[in-house]
CSV table of C-alpha atoms in Angstrom, one decimal:
chain,number,residue,atom,x,y,z
A,1,MET,CA,0.0,0.0,0.0
A,2,GLN,CA,2.8,2.4,0.9
A,3,ARG,CA,4.5,1.5,-2.3
A,4,ARG,CA,1.5,2.4,-4.4
A,5,HIS,CA,1.2,5.8,-2.6
A,6,LEU,CA,4.9,6.5,-3.2
A,7,LEU,CA,4.5,5.7,-6.9
A,8,ALA,CA,1.5,7.9,-7.2
A,9,ALA,CA,3.3,10.8,-5.4
A,10,ALA,CA,6.3,10.3,-7.6
A,11,ALA,CA,4.2,10.5,-10.7
A,12,ALA,CA,2.5,13.7,-9.5
A,13,VAL,CA,5.8,15.5,-9.0
A,14,PRO,CA,6.7,16.1,-12.6
A,15,LEU,CA,3.1,17.3,-13.3
A,16,ALA,CA,3.3,19.8,-10.4
A,17,LEU,CA,6.7,21.0,-11.5
A,18,ALA,CA,5.5,21.4,-15.1
A,19,ALA,CA,2.5,23.4,-13.9
A,20,GLY,CA,4.6,25.5,-11.6
A,21,THR,CA,7.1,26.2,-14.4
A,22,GLY,CA,4.4,27.1,-16.8
A,23,TRP,CA,2.9,29.6,-14.4
A,24,ALA,CA,6.3,31.1,-13.6
A,25,GLN,CA,7.2,31.4,-17.3
A,26,GLN,CA,3.8,32.5,-18.5
A,27,ALA,CA,4.4,34.5,-21.6
A,28,TYR,CA,3.8,38.3,-21.7
A,29,PRO,CA,1.2,39.6,-21.9
A,30,ALA,CA,-0.9,37.3,-19.6
A,31,LYS,CA,-3.6,40.0,-18.9
A,32,PRO,CA,-4.8,43.3,-20.4
A,33,VAL,CA,-2.2,46.1,-20.5
A,34,ARG,CA,-3.0,49.6,-19.2
A,35,VAL,CA,-1.9,52.5,-21.5
A,36,ILE,CA,-1.8,55.9,-19.9
A,37,VAL,CA,-2.6,58.9,-22.1
A,38,PRO,CA,-1.2,61.9,-20.2
A,39,PHE,CA,-3.9,64.3,-21.5
A,40,ALA,CA,-7.6,64.6,-21.4
A,41,PRO,CA,-9.8,62.7,-23.9
A,42,GLY,CA,-10.3,64.3,-27.3
A,43,GLY,CA,-6.8,65.4,-28.1
A,44,THR,CA,-4.4,64.0,-30.7
A,45,THR,CA,-2.6,61.8,-28.1
A,46,ASP,CA,-5.9,60.2,-27.1
A,47,ILE,CA,-7.0,59.8,-30.7
A,48,ILE,CA,-3.8,58.0,-31.9
A,49,ALA,CA,-3.6,55.8,-28.7
A,50,ARG,CA,-7.1,54.6,-29.2
A,51,VAL,CA,-6.8,53.9,-32.9
A,52,VAL,CA,-3.9,51.5,-32.1
A,53,ALA,CA,-5.4,50.1,-28.9
A,54,ASP,CA,-8.6,49.2,-30.7
A,55,ARG,CA,-6.8,46.9,-33.2
A,56,ILE,CA,-3.7,45.6,-31.4
A,57,ALA,CA,-5.2,42.6,-29.6
A,58,ALA,CA,-5.0,40.4,-32.6
A,59,HIS,CA,-1.2,40.8,-32.7
A,60,PHE,CA,-0.6,41.3,-29.0
A,61,GLY,CA,-2.7,38.6,-27.5
A,62,GLN,CA,-4.4,40.9,-24.9
A,63,PRO,CA,-6.3,44.2,-25.2
A,64,MET,CA,-4.8,47.5,-24.3
A,65,ILE,CA,-7.0,49.6,-22.0
A,66,VAL,CA,-6.5,53.4,-22.5
A,67,GLU,CA,-6.7,55.6,-19.4
A,68,ASN,CA,-6.5,59.4,-19.4
A,69,ARG,CA,-4.4,61.1,-16.8
A,70,GLY,CA,-4.5,64.8,-17.7
A,71,GLY,CA,-2.9,67.8,-16.0
A,72,GLY,CA,0.3,69.7,-15.7
A,73,GLY,CA,0.9,69.8,-19.5
A,74,GLY,CA,1.2,66.0,-19.4
A,75,ILE,CA,3.5,65.8,-16.4
A,76,ILE,CA,1.0,64.1,-14.1
A,77,GLY,CA,0.3,61.2,-16.5
A,78,ALA,CA,4.0,60.9,-17.5
A,79,ALA,CA,5.1,60.8,-13.9
A,80,GLU,CA,2.7,57.9,-13.3
A,81,ILE,CA,4.2,56.0,-16.3
A,82,ALA,CA,7.7,56.6,-15.0
A,83,LYS,CA,6.9,55.3,-11.5
A,84,ALA,CA,5.0,52.2,-12.7
A,85,ASN,CA,6.2,48.7,-12.0
A,86,PRO,CA,8.4,47.8,-15.0
A,87,ASP,CA,6.5,44.5,-15.7
A,88,GLY,CA,5.0,45.7,-18.9
A,89,TYR,CA,1.4,46.0,-17.7
A,90,THR,CA,1.5,49.8,-17.4
A,91,LEU,CA,2.7,51.6,-20.5
A,92,GLY,CA,2.1,55.1,-21.8
A,93,VAL,CA,2.1,57.5,-24.7
A,94,ALA,CA,5.3,59.6,-25.1
A,95,THR,CA,4.8,63.0,-26.6
A,96,VAL,CA,7.0,66.0,-27.3
A,97,SER,CA,5.2,67.8,-24.5
A,98,THR,CA,6.0,65.1,-21.9
A,99,THR,CA,9.5,64.0,-23.0
A,100,ALA,CA,10.9,67.3,-24.4
A,101,SER,CA,9.2,70.7,-24.1
A,102,ASN,CA,7.7,70.3,-20.6
A,103,PRO,CA,10.9,69.0,-18.9
A,104,ALA,CA,12.9,71.6,-20.8
A,105,ILE,CA,11.0,74.5,-19.3
A,106,ASN,CA,9.9,73.1,-16.0
A,107,PRO,CA,12.8,72.5,-13.5
A,108,LYS,CA,10.3,70.7,-11.2
A,109,THR,CA,9.4,68.0,-13.6
A,110,PRO,CA,9.4,64.8,-11.4
A,111,TYR,CA,11.2,62.6,-13.9
A,112,ASN,CA,14.1,62.7,-16.3
A,113,PRO,CA,12.8,62.2,-19.9
A,114,VAL,CA,16.0,60.6,-21.1
A,115,THR,CA,16.7,58.1,-18.2
A,116,ASP,CA,13.4,57.4,-16.6
A,117,PHE,CA,11.6,55.7,-19.5
A,118,THR,CA,12.1,52.8,-21.9
A,119,SER,CA,11.3,53.9,-25.5
A,120,ILE,CA,9.4,51.3,-27.6
A,121,ILE,CA,8.1,52.8,-30.8
A,122,ASN,CA,7.2,56.1,-32.3
A,123,ILE,CA,3.7,55.5,-33.8
A,124,ALA,CA,3.2,58.8,-35.7
A,125,ALA,CA,4.4,62.3,-36.3
A,126,THR,CA,1.8,65.1,-36.6
A,127,PRO,CA,1.8,68.6,-37.9
A,128,ASN,CA,0.9,71.5,-35.5
A,129,VAL,CA,-1.4,74.3,-36.4
A,130,ILE,CA,-2.3,77.8,-35.3
A,131,ALA,CA,-6.0,78.2,-35.8
A,132,VAL,CA,-8.5,80.9,-34.9
A,133,HIS,CA,-12.2,81.2,-34.1
A,134,PRO,CA,-14.2,82.4,-37.2
A,135,SER,CA,-15.0,85.6,-35.3
A,136,PHE,CA,-11.3,86.6,-35.3
A,137,PRO,CA,-10.7,89.6,-37.6
A,138,ALA,CA,-8.1,87.9,-39.8
A,139,LYS,CA,-8.5,84.7,-41.9
A,140,ASP,CA,-5.0,84.3,-43.3
A,141,TYR,CA,-1.4,84.5,-42.0
A,142,LYS,CA,-0.6,88.0,-43.2
A,143,GLY,CA,-3.8,89.5,-41.6
A,144,PHE,CA,-3.2,87.4,-38.5
A,145,VAL,CA,0.2,88.9,-37.8
A,146,GLU,CA,-0.9,92.4,-38.6
A,147,GLU,CA,-3.8,92.1,-36.2
A,148,LEU,CA,-1.6,90.8,-33.4
A,149,LYS,CA,0.9,93.6,-33.9
A,150,ARG,CA,-1.8,96.3,-34.0
A,151,ASN,CA,-3.3,95.0,-30.7
A,152,PRO,CA,-0.5,93.6,-28.5
A,153,GLY,CA,-1.9,91.9,-25.5
A,154,LYS,CA,-5.5,92.1,-26.7
A,155,TYR,CA,-5.8,88.4,-27.6
A,156,SER,CA,-5.2,85.1,-25.8
A,157,TYR,CA,-4.5,81.6,-27.1
A,158,ALA,CA,-5.4,78.1,-25.7
A,159,SER,CA,-3.0,75.2,-25.4
A,160,SER,CA,-3.1,71.7,-24.0
A,161,GLY,CA,-1.2,72.8,-20.9
A,162,THR,CA,1.7,74.9,-19.5
A,163,GLY,CA,5.0,73.5,-20.8
A,164,GLY,CA,3.3,71.5,-23.5
A,165,ILE,CA,4.4,71.6,-27.1
A,166,GLY,CA,1.6,74.1,-28.0
A,167,HIS,CA,2.7,76.4,-25.2
A,168,LEU,CA,6.4,76.3,-26.0
A,169,GLN,CA,6.1,76.5,-29.8
A,170,MET,CA,3.6,79.4,-29.5
A,171,GLU,CA,6.0,81.2,-27.1
A,172,LEU,CA,8.8,80.6,-29.6
A,173,TYR,CA,6.6,81.9,-32.4
A,174,LYS,CA,5.8,85.1,-30.3
A,175,SER,CA,9.4,85.8,-29.7
A,176,LEU,CA,10.4,85.4,-33.3
A,177,SER,CA,7.4,87.2,-34.8
A,178,GLY,CA,7.5,90.1,-32.3
A,179,THR,CA,3.9,89.5,-31.2
A,180,PHE,CA,2.2,89.1,-27.8
A,181,VAL,CA,-0.8,87.1,-26.9
A,182,THR,CA,-1.7,85.7,-23.4
A,183,HIS,CA,-1.4,82.0,-22.7
A,184,ILE,CA,-4.5,80.2,-21.4
A,185,PRO,CA,-3.4,76.6,-20.4
A,186,TYR,CA,-5.9,73.7,-20.3
A,187,ARG,CA,-5.7,70.1,-19.0
A,188,GLY,CA,-5.5,68.8,-22.6
A,189,ALA,CA,-6.2,69.6,-26.2
A,190,GLY,CA,-9.9,68.5,-25.9
A,191,PRO,CA,-10.9,71.1,-23.3
A,192,ALA,CA,-8.7,73.8,-25.1
A,193,LEU,CA,-10.5,73.0,-28.4
A,194,ASN,CA,-13.9,73.1,-26.8
A,195,ASP,CA,-13.4,76.7,-25.5
A,196,THR,CA,-11.8,77.9,-28.7
A,197,VAL,CA,-14.6,76.5,-30.8
A,198,ALA,CA,-17.1,78.0,-28.4
A,199,GLY,CA,-15.4,81.4,-28.9
A,200,GLN,CA,-14.2,81.7,-25.3
A,201,VAL,CA,-10.6,81.9,-26.5
A,202,PRO,CA,-9.9,83.3,-30.0
A,203,ILE,CA,-6.7,81.4,-30.9
A,204,ILE,CA,-5.3,77.9,-30.4
A,205,PHE,CA,-2.0,76.2,-31.0
A,206,ASP,CA,-2.8,72.6,-31.4
A,207,ASN,CA,-1.9,69.3,-33.1
A,208,LEU,CA,-3.6,69.0,-36.4
A,209,PRO,CA,-5.4,65.7,-35.8
A,210,SER,CA,-7.5,67.0,-33.0
A,211,ALA,CA,-8.1,70.4,-34.6
A,212,LEU,CA,-8.8,69.1,-38.2
A,213,PRO,CA,-12.5,68.0,-37.7
A,214,PHE,CA,-13.3,71.6,-36.5
A,215,ILE,CA,-11.4,73.1,-39.4
A,216,LYS,CA,-13.2,70.9,-41.9
A,217,ASP,CA,-16.5,72.0,-40.3
A,218,GLY,CA,-15.6,75.7,-40.6
A,219,ARG,CA,-15.6,76.1,-36.8
A,220,LEU,CA,-11.9,76.9,-36.8
A,221,ILE,CA,-9.8,78.8,-39.4
A,222,PRO,CA,-6.3,77.5,-40.0
A,223,ILE,CA,-3.6,80.2,-40.2
A,224,VAL,CA,-0.2,78.4,-40.3
A,225,VAL,CA,1.1,74.9,-39.9
A,226,ALA,CA,4.3,73.2,-38.7
A,227,ALA,CA,5.0,70.6,-41.3
A,228,PRO,CA,7.7,69.6,-43.8
A,229,GLN,CA,5.6,71.1,-46.7
A,230,ARG,CA,2.0,72.2,-47.3
A,231,LEU,CA,-0.5,69.6,-46.4
A,232,GLU,CA,-2.9,68.0,-48.8
A,233,VAL,CA,-5.7,68.6,-46.4
A,234,LEU,CA,-4.8,72.3,-46.0
A,235,PRO,CA,-3.3,73.2,-49.4
A,236,ASN,CA,-3.8,77.0,-48.9
A,237,VAL,CA,-2.2,77.2,-45.5
A,238,PRO,CA,1.5,78.1,-45.4
A,239,THR,CA,4.1,76.4,-43.2
A,240,PHE,CA,6.1,78.3,-40.6
A,241,LYS,CA,9.1,77.8,-42.8
A,242,GLU,CA,7.3,79.6,-45.7
A,243,VAL,CA,6.6,82.6,-43.5
A,244,GLY,CA,10.2,82.8,-42.4
A,245,LEU,CA,10.0,81.1,-39.0
A,246,GLU,CA,11.7,77.8,-39.6
A,247,PRO,CA,12.6,77.2,-35.9
A,248,VAL,CA,8.9,76.8,-35.2
A,249,ASN,CA,8.4,74.3,-38.0
A,250,ARG,CA,8.6,71.2,-35.7
A,251,MET,CA,6.2,68.3,-35.8
A,252,ALA,CA,4.9,66.4,-32.7
A,253,TYR,CA,5.3,62.7,-32.1
A,254,TYR,CA,3.3,60.0,-30.3
A,255,GLY,CA,4.8,56.7,-29.3
A,256,PHE,CA,4.6,53.9,-26.8
A,257,HIS,CA,7.1,53.9,-23.9
A,258,GLY,CA,7.2,52.5,-20.4
A,259,PRO,CA,9.1,52.9,-17.1
A,260,LYS,CA,12.9,52.3,-17.2
A,261,GLY,CA,14.0,48.7,-16.8
A,262,LEU,CA,11.3,47.1,-19.0
A,263,PRO,CA,12.4,43.6,-19.9
A,264,GLN,CA,13.5,43.2,-23.5
A,265,GLU,CA,10.8,40.6,-24.0
A,266,VAL,CA,8.2,43.2,-23.2
A,267,VAL,CA,9.8,45.8,-25.5
A,268,ASN,CA,10.0,43.4,-28.3
A,269,LYS,CA,6.4,42.2,-28.0
A,270,VAL,CA,4.9,45.7,-27.8
A,271,TYR,CA,7.1,46.9,-30.7
A,272,GLU,CA,6.3,43.9,-33.0
A,273,ALA,CA,2.5,44.0,-32.1
A,274,THR,CA,2.3,47.8,-32.7
A,275,LYS,CA,4.3,47.6,-36.0
A,276,LYS,CA,2.0,44.9,-37.3
A,277,THR,CA,-1.0,46.9,-36.2
A,278,LEU,CA,0.3,49.9,-38.1
A,279,GLU,CA,0.5,47.8,-41.3
A,280,ASP,CA,-3.3,47.4,-41.1
A,281,PRO,CA,-4.7,49.5,-44.0
A,282,ASP,CA,-7.7,50.6,-41.9
A,283,VAL,CA,-5.4,51.7,-39.0
A,284,ARG,CA,-3.1,53.6,-41.4
A,285,LYS,CA,-6.1,55.3,-43.0
A,286,ARG,CA,-7.5,56.4,-39.7
A,287,ILE,CA,-4.2,57.8,-38.5
A,288,GLU,CA,-3.2,59.4,-41.9
A,289,GLY,CA,-6.7,60.8,-42.2
A,290,THR,CA,-6.0,63.0,-39.2
A,291,GLY,CA,-3.1,64.6,-41.1
A,292,SER,CA,-0.5,62.4,-39.3
A,293,LEU,CA,2.4,60.5,-40.8
A,294,ILE,CA,3.1,56.9,-39.7
A,295,VAL,CA,6.6,56.5,-38.3
A,296,ALA,CA,7.0,53.0,-36.7
A,297,ASN,CA,10.7,53.3,-35.9
A,298,THR,CA,12.7,51.0,-33.7
A,299,PRO,CA,13.1,51.3,-29.9
A,300,ASP,CA,16.7,52.6,-30.3
A,301,GLU,CA,15.6,55.1,-33.0
A,302,PHE,CA,12.8,56.4,-30.8
A,303,ALA,CA,15.1,56.8,-27.8
A,304,ALA,CA,17.6,58.8,-29.9
A,305,GLN,CA,14.7,60.9,-31.3
A,306,THR,CA,13.5,61.7,-27.7
A,307,ARG,CA,17.0,62.7,-26.6
A,308,ALA,CA,17.5,64.9,-29.6
A,309,GLU,CA,14.1,66.7,-29.2
A,310,PHE,CA,14.8,67.3,-25.5
A,311,GLU,CA,18.1,69.0,-26.4
A,312,VAL,CA,16.4,71.1,-29.0
A,313,TYR,CA,13.8,72.5,-26.5
A,314,LYS,CA,16.4,73.0,-23.8
A,315,LYS,CA,18.2,75.3,-26.2
A,316,VAL,CA,15.0,77.1,-27.2
A,317,VAL,CA,14.2,77.7,-23.5
A,318,GLU,CA,17.8,79.0,-22.9
A,319,GLN,CA,18.0,81.2,-26.0
A,320,GLN,CA,14.5,82.7,-25.7
A,321,LYS,CA,14.7,82.9,-21.9
A,322,LEU,CA,11.4,81.2,-21.5
A,323,LYS,CA,9.9,80.6,-18.1
A,324,LEU,CA,6.8,79.0,-16.7
A,325,GLU,CA,3.9,81.5,-16.3
């Protein structure tokens, strides 16, 4: 009897070990992954994150759940990403605002954009646009500048938040164009757009994807864009380079990153799944339809891009002597 019990126990050991090993080595991702968007719903960061998250499960094996953490020009959400457990189950969207412009101007940023994140993939690059409410006296760039110079301090502009790309690029524009408008920061592009479209603020500096639907509907008038060349969707709108302000002619980026120390397995899996998702014609159409350009670069390339952009904005802050309001 004892012998039979011993044999049964011995037979069970390999099964138990196999089950234990399988549990310990369960492939990533074994559950849904949270993706933090560091801005309020409705802005470009939110739009692009949700387009990818909606389709990635087929390549990833698990859904991505988008959560918005707006505030501080993106700093609040980005800080949450930086402090997350590096197990791959909390990722986030990296933007120029959170990894370059905001840290460059804000000495109290609670993270280092170069060392506190693991870059994974830059999803897309997007043009930026200055647009005005239809009630604004000017409807083109020449008239816009003339109106601002005739009435310094009369007008205000909305941005997605203090220290964000909209804030810093508009401040750079002001310094180079010799104009002055008052900054009105919001907790994301969505709220900023709402107030501009409603006529509460006459001017907005925004990413094109979130502003474009309102431009197409005639509820915002585009004045000038930051893009490599004139855009097919806005053929009559000049670029900043065309109007003699090339330093302002910088595009935004939106990519996945996570806290520092992400395992290579996690980086590889998210990168490959995102890259395959971006090959989907419908996904490409939805992103490119916003005026954005698909990038899909490698983790190393995205990390280098982030470092370079941060250095650019540090120089802008120093040269233009920009400070937080």
